XYZ file of C-alpha atoms in Angstrom:
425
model
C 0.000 0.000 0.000
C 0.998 3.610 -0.694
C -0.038 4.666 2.217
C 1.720 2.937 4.525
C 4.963 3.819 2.988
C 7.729 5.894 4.403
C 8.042 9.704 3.314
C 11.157 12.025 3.993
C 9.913 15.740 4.031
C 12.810 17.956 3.108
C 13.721 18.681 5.905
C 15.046 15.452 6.723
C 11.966 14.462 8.571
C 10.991 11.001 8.715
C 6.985 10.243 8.439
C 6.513 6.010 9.074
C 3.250 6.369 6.918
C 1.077 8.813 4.644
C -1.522 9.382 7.457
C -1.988 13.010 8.783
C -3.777 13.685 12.073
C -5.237 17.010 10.726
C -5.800 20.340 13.081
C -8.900 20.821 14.508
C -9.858 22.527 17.190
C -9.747 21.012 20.826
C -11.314 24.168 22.691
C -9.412 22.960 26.188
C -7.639 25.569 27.197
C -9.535 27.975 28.983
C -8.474 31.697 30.482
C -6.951 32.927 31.533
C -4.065 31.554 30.417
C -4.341 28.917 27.823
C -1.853 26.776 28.200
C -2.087 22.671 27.165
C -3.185 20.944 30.151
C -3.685 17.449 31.117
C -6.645 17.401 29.502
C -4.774 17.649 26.197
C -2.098 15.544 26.963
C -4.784 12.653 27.768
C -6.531 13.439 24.371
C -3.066 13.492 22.466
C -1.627 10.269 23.773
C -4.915 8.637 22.180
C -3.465 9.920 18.843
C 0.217 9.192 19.501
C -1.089 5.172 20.303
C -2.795 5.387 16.674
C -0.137 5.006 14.257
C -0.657 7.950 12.699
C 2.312 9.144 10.172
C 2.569 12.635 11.678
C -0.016 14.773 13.798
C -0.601 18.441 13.330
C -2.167 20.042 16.807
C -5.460 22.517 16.585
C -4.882 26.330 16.360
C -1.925 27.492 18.638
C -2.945 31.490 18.751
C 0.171 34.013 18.941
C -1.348 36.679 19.726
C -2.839 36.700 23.434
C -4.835 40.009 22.254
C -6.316 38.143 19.222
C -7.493 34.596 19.676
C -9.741 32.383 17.276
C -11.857 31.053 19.836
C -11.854 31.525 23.797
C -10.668 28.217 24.610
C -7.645 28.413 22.111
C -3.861 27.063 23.101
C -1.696 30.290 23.355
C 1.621 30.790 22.721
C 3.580 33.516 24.299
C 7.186 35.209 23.820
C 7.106 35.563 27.536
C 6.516 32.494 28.561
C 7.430 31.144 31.816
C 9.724 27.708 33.193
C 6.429 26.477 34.220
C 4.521 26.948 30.888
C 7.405 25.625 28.723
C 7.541 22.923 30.864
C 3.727 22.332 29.874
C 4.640 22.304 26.330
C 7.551 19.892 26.722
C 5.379 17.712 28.771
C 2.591 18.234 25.559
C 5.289 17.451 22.978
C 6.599 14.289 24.544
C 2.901 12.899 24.761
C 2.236 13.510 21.272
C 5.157 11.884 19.921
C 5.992 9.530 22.763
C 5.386 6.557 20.373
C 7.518 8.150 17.671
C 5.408 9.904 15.947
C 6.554 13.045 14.702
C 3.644 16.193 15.614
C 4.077 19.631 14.112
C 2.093 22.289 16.219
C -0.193 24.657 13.717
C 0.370 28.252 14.522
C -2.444 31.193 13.720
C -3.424 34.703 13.887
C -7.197 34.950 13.107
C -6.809 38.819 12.136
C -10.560 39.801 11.936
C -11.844 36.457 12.525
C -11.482 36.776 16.441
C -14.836 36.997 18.033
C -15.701 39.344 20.908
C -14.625 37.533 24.295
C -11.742 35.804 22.402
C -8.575 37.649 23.616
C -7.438 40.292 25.963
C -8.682 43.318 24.207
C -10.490 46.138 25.312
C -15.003 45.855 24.207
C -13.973 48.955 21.838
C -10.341 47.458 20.645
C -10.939 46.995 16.500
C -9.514 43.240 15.401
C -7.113 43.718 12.897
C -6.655 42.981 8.907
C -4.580 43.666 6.072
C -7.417 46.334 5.201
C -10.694 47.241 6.398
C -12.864 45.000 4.771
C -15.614 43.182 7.040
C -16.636 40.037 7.232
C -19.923 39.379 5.194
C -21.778 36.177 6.481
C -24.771 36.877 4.071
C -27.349 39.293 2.341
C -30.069 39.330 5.388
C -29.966 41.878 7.961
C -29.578 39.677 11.128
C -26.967 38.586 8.990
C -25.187 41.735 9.358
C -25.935 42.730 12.611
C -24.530 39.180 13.707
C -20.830 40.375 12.077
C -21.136 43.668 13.495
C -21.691 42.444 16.598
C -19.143 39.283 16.585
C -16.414 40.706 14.938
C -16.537 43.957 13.862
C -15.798 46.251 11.214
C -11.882 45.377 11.618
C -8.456 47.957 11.548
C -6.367 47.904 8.540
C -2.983 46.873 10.004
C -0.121 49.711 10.246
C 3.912 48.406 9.276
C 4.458 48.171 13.079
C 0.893 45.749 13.465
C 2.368 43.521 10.616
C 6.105 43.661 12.178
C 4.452 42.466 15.371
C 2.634 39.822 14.206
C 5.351 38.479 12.216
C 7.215 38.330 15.824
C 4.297 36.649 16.934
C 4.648 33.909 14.325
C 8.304 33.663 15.060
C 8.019 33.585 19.024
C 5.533 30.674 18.372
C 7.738 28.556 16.059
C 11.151 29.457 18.641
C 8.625 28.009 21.950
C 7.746 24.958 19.611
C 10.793 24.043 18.726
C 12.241 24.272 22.188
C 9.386 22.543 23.154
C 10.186 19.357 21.173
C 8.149 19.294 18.435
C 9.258 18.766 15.287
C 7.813 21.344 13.288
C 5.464 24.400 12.677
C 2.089 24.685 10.288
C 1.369 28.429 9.191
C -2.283 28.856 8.966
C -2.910 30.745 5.816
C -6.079 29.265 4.652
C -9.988 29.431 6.271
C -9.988 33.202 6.234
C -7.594 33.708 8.247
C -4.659 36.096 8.850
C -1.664 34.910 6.817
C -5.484 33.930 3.725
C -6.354 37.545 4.338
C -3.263 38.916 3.427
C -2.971 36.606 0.541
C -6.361 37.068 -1.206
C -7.167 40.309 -3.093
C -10.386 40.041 -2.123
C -9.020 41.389 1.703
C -5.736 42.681 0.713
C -5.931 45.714 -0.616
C -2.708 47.748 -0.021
C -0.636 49.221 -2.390
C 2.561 49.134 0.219
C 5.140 46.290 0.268
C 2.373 43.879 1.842
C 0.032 44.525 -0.840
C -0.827 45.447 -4.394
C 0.646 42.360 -6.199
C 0.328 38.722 -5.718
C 4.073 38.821 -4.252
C 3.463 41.431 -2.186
C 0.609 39.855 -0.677
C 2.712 36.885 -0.067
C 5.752 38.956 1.673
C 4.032 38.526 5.755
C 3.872 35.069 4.728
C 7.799 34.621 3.083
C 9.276 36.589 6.263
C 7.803 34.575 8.644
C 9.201 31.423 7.063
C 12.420 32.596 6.609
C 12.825 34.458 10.629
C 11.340 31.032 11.776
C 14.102 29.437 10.035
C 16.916 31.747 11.269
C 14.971 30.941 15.123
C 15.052 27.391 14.711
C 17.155 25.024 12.852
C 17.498 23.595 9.228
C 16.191 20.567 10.406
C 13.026 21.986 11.443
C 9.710 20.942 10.198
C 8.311 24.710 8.492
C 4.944 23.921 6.441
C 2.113 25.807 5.914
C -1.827 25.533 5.121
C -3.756 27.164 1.995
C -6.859 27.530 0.744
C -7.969 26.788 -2.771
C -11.030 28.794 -2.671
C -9.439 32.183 -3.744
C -8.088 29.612 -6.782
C -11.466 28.089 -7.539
C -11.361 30.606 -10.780
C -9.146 31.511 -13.605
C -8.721 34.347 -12.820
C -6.951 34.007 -9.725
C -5.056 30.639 -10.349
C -2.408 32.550 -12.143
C -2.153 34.924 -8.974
C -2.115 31.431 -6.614
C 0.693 29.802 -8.223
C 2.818 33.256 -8.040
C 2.641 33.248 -5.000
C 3.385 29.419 -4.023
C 6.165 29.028 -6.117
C 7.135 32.160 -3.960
C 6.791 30.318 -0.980
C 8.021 27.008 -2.271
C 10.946 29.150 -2.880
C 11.568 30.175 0.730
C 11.567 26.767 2.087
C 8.723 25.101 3.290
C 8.944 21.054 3.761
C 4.812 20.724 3.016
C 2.300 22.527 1.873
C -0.883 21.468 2.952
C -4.383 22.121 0.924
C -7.849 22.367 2.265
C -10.584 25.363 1.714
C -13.158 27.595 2.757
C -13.679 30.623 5.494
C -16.052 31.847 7.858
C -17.786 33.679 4.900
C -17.402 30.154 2.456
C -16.821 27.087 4.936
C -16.226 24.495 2.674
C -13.948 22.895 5.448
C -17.051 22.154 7.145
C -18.989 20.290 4.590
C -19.816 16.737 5.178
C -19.025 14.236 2.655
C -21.318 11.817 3.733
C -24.669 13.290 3.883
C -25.970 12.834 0.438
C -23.783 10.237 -0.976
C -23.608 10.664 -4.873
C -23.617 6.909 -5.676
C -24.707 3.876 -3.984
C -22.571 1.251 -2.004
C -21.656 -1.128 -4.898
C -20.084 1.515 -6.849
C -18.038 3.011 -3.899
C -14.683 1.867 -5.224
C -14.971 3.405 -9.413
C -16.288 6.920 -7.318
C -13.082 7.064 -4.941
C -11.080 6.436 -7.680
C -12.446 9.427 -9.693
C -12.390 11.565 -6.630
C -13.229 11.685 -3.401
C -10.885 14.491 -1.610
C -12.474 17.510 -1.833
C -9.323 19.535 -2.891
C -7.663 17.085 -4.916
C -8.177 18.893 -8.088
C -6.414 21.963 -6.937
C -3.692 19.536 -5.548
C -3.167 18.039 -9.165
C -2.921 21.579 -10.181
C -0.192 22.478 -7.668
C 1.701 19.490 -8.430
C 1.756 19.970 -11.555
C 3.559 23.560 -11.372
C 5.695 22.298 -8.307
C 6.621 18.491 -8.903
C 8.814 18.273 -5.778
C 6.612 19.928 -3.431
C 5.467 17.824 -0.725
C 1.755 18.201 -0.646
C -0.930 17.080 2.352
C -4.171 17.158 1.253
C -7.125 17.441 3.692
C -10.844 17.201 3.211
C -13.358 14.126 2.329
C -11.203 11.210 2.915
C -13.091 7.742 4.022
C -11.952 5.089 2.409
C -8.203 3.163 1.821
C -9.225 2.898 -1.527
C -9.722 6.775 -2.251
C -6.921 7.627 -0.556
C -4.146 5.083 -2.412
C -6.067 6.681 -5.168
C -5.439 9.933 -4.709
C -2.005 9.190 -4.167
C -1.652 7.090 -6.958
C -2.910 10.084 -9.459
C 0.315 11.771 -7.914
C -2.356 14.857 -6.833
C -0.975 14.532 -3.190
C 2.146 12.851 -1.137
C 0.205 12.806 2.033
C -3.546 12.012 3.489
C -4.788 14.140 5.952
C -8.090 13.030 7.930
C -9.950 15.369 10.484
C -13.332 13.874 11.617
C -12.442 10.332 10.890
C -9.569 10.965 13.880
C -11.553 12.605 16.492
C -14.174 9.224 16.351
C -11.283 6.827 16.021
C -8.175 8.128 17.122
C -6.754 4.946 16.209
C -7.636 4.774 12.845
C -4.035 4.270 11.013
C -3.566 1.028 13.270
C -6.970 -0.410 13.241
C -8.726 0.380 10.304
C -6.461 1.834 7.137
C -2.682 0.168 7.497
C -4.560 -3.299 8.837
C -3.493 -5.588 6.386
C -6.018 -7.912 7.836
C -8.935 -5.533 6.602
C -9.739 -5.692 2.913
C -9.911 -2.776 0.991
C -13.329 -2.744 0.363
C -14.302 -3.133 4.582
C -11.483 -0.356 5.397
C -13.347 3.028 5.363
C -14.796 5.359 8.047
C -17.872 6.980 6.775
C -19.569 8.866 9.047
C -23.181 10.021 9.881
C -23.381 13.432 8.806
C -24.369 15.851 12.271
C -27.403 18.011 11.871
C -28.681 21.458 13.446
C -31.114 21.297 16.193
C -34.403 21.836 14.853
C -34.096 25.222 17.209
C -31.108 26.635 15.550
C -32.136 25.121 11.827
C -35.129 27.606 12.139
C -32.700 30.027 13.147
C -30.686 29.378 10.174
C -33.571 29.620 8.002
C -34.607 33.038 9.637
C -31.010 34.443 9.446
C -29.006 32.627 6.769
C -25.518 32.947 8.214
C -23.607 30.547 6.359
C -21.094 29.762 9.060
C -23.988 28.196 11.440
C -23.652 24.854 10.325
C -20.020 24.476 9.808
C -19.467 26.097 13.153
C -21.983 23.244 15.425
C -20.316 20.359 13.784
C -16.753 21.643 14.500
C -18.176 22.267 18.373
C -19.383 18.598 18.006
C -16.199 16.831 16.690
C -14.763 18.970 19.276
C -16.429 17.320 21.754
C -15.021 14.063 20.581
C -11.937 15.082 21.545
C -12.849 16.419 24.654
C -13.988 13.069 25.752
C -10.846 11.807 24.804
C -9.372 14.285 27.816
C -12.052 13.048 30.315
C -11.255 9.635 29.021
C -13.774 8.672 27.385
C -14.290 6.647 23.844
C -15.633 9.426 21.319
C -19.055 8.169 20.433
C -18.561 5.583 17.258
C -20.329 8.053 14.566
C -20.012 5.669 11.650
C -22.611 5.042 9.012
């Protein structure tokens, strides 16, 4: 099997298997001060038992002013003995059966909801410009975005510098931590995506204006986190291919990955979708497209939700080491995904909050045929209360956001330890 075969990222980084643990977020580390707990550690240890070929942690926030979500992991420059003692203690349960974890490092710019951070009620979150977040056309719709989030602050040269220290401090308490690597978030709206996309970027300084100078936040951090760390540091980073899903940004997208290809990343990994578009949320097995029997000629065709963009990305970059994330359930769509050369790696979300052990039991279990080793999983619904409410106020993020609070949950029980409840179809 593919899968189960060795990879070397460039960095000299040695991955047993193709399997990714994906981020996603564990919303355990409450205020005030955020650190990984023993909660975490529990949930982790369940993932470093599974045989996965390299997990990525949930959002690590760097700035303490700005986080995604109030129960976010922080990192901080100033970090205590006691806190990096925390994160040693979190590194060495991840990867205390070898396998190699890579902590996923974010600013959410003006994603970060009120209560999310210590900021002042009146303190503006912050952006590349001043565009707000548009969740749809209704006006609940727009009273909910004004309310959550705000109209945000374009970012001034000394916002940007900081936040690129932000990113840097993060990587530098990571890799004295133990882990093996960093993940830039720069897809799902955002930061690092906002700066990126033209569609939020609009400067006409050196951090906006053309597709490289959107990229330049994103090629200093990789290069300072380089200098901070070591060559043989894990640096990879996340992207969307939503701002790509036309022609007439694809050109724009490959600019600017070939730019950071260029500055040294070890993997890129794909996925999609933001608050305003969460295709990251969708569920691939709600309304299955074709029945049972013809499962295997359907995974073959496709069944990653991002492959396509992959295939595009390797076909610019050959050497690239790409992860991509979204839709995987079955052995037999993954080995053919990386058969069609569109990715090098798999990376599974869901599937790993219900069964942590998934690489061990299920996919690399030689014993299991192909056909028997998949993980589909009952899609998770709305609550007739907040459907209504979703029909009354069509904010598109309502649905992706309860089934990321319920796979979130999974992994919560994991930290009381408990089983996550066996959602398969």
């Amino acid at each position: 099997m593919l899968v189960s075969q060795e990879i070397v990222l460039p960095c000299g980084l040695r991955l047993p298997n193709r399997l990714v643990k994906a981020a996603m977020a564990e919303s355990m580390a409450p205020a005030p001060t955020h650190e990984p707990n023993g909660k975490m550690l529990l949930a982790y240890k369940e993932w470093a038992e599974g045989g996965w070929g390299m997990l990525l942690t949930g959002n690590v926030q760097v700035s303490e002013k700005y986080l995604g979500g109030p129960m976010d992991v922080l990192s901080s420059s100033s970090s205590s003995s006691d806190v990096q003692k925390l994160w040693k203690e979190w590194a060495s349960a991840c990867q205390e059966n070898g396998t190699p974890t890579v902590v996923q490092l974010n600013h959410p710019g003006r994603q970060s909801p009120l209560g999310a951070g210590k900021r002042g009620f009146f303190t503006k979150n912050l952006a590349p410009s001043a565009v707000k977040l548009n969740f749809g056309s209704s006006l609940l719709a727009g009273v909910v975005s004004s309310l959550i989030f705000g109209a945000p602050k374009a970012m001034t040269e000394d916002d940007i510098s900081l936040a690129i220290d932000q990113f840097v401090a993060g990587a530098r308490q990571s890799f004295e931590a133990g882990f093996k690597g960093v993940e830039l978030h720069g897809a799902h709206g955002y930061l690092l995506a906002q700066f990126l996309s033209p569609k939020t970027n609009l400067r006409t300084d050196d951090f906006g204006g053309t597709p490289a100078k959107r990229a330049e936040i994103v090629l200093r951090i990789i290069r300072r986190v380089r200098q901070a760390t070591s060559k043989d540091f894990c640096i990879g980073i996340k992207l969307n291919s939503v701002d790509a899903s036309s022609n007439n940004s694809m050109a724009d997208t490959i600019q600017q990955i070939g730019l950071i290809v260029e500055a040294g990343i070890d993997f890129l990994e794909i996925s999609g979708g933001s608050y305003e578009d969460p295709k990251m949320a969708a569920q691939p097995d709600a309304n299955p497209s074709t029945p049972t029997k013809e499962v295997k000629q359907s995974t073959v065709q496709r069944e990653a939700f991002f492959l396509s963009f992959a295939q595009t990305i390797r076909a610019n970059f050959p050497k690239v080491v790409l992860i991509v994330s979204g839709g995987f359930r079955t052995r037999l769509g993954m080995e053919a995904a990386l058969e069609s050369g569109g990715c090098d790696l798999i990376g599974l979300a869901r599937p790993a909050a219900v069964l942590p052990r998934l690489p061990k039991e299920i996919i690399l279990n030689e014993n299991i045929k192909d056909e028997d080793a998949s993980v589909r999983l009952k899609p998770v619904f709305l609550p007739k209360v907040y459907s209504y409410l979703n029909w009354l106020m069509p904010v598109k993020i309502m649905g992706g956001g309860y089934t990321s609070v319920y796979y979130a949950g999974q992994i919560q029980r994991m930290g009381d330890g408990l089983k996550p409840v066996d959602a398969r179809l």
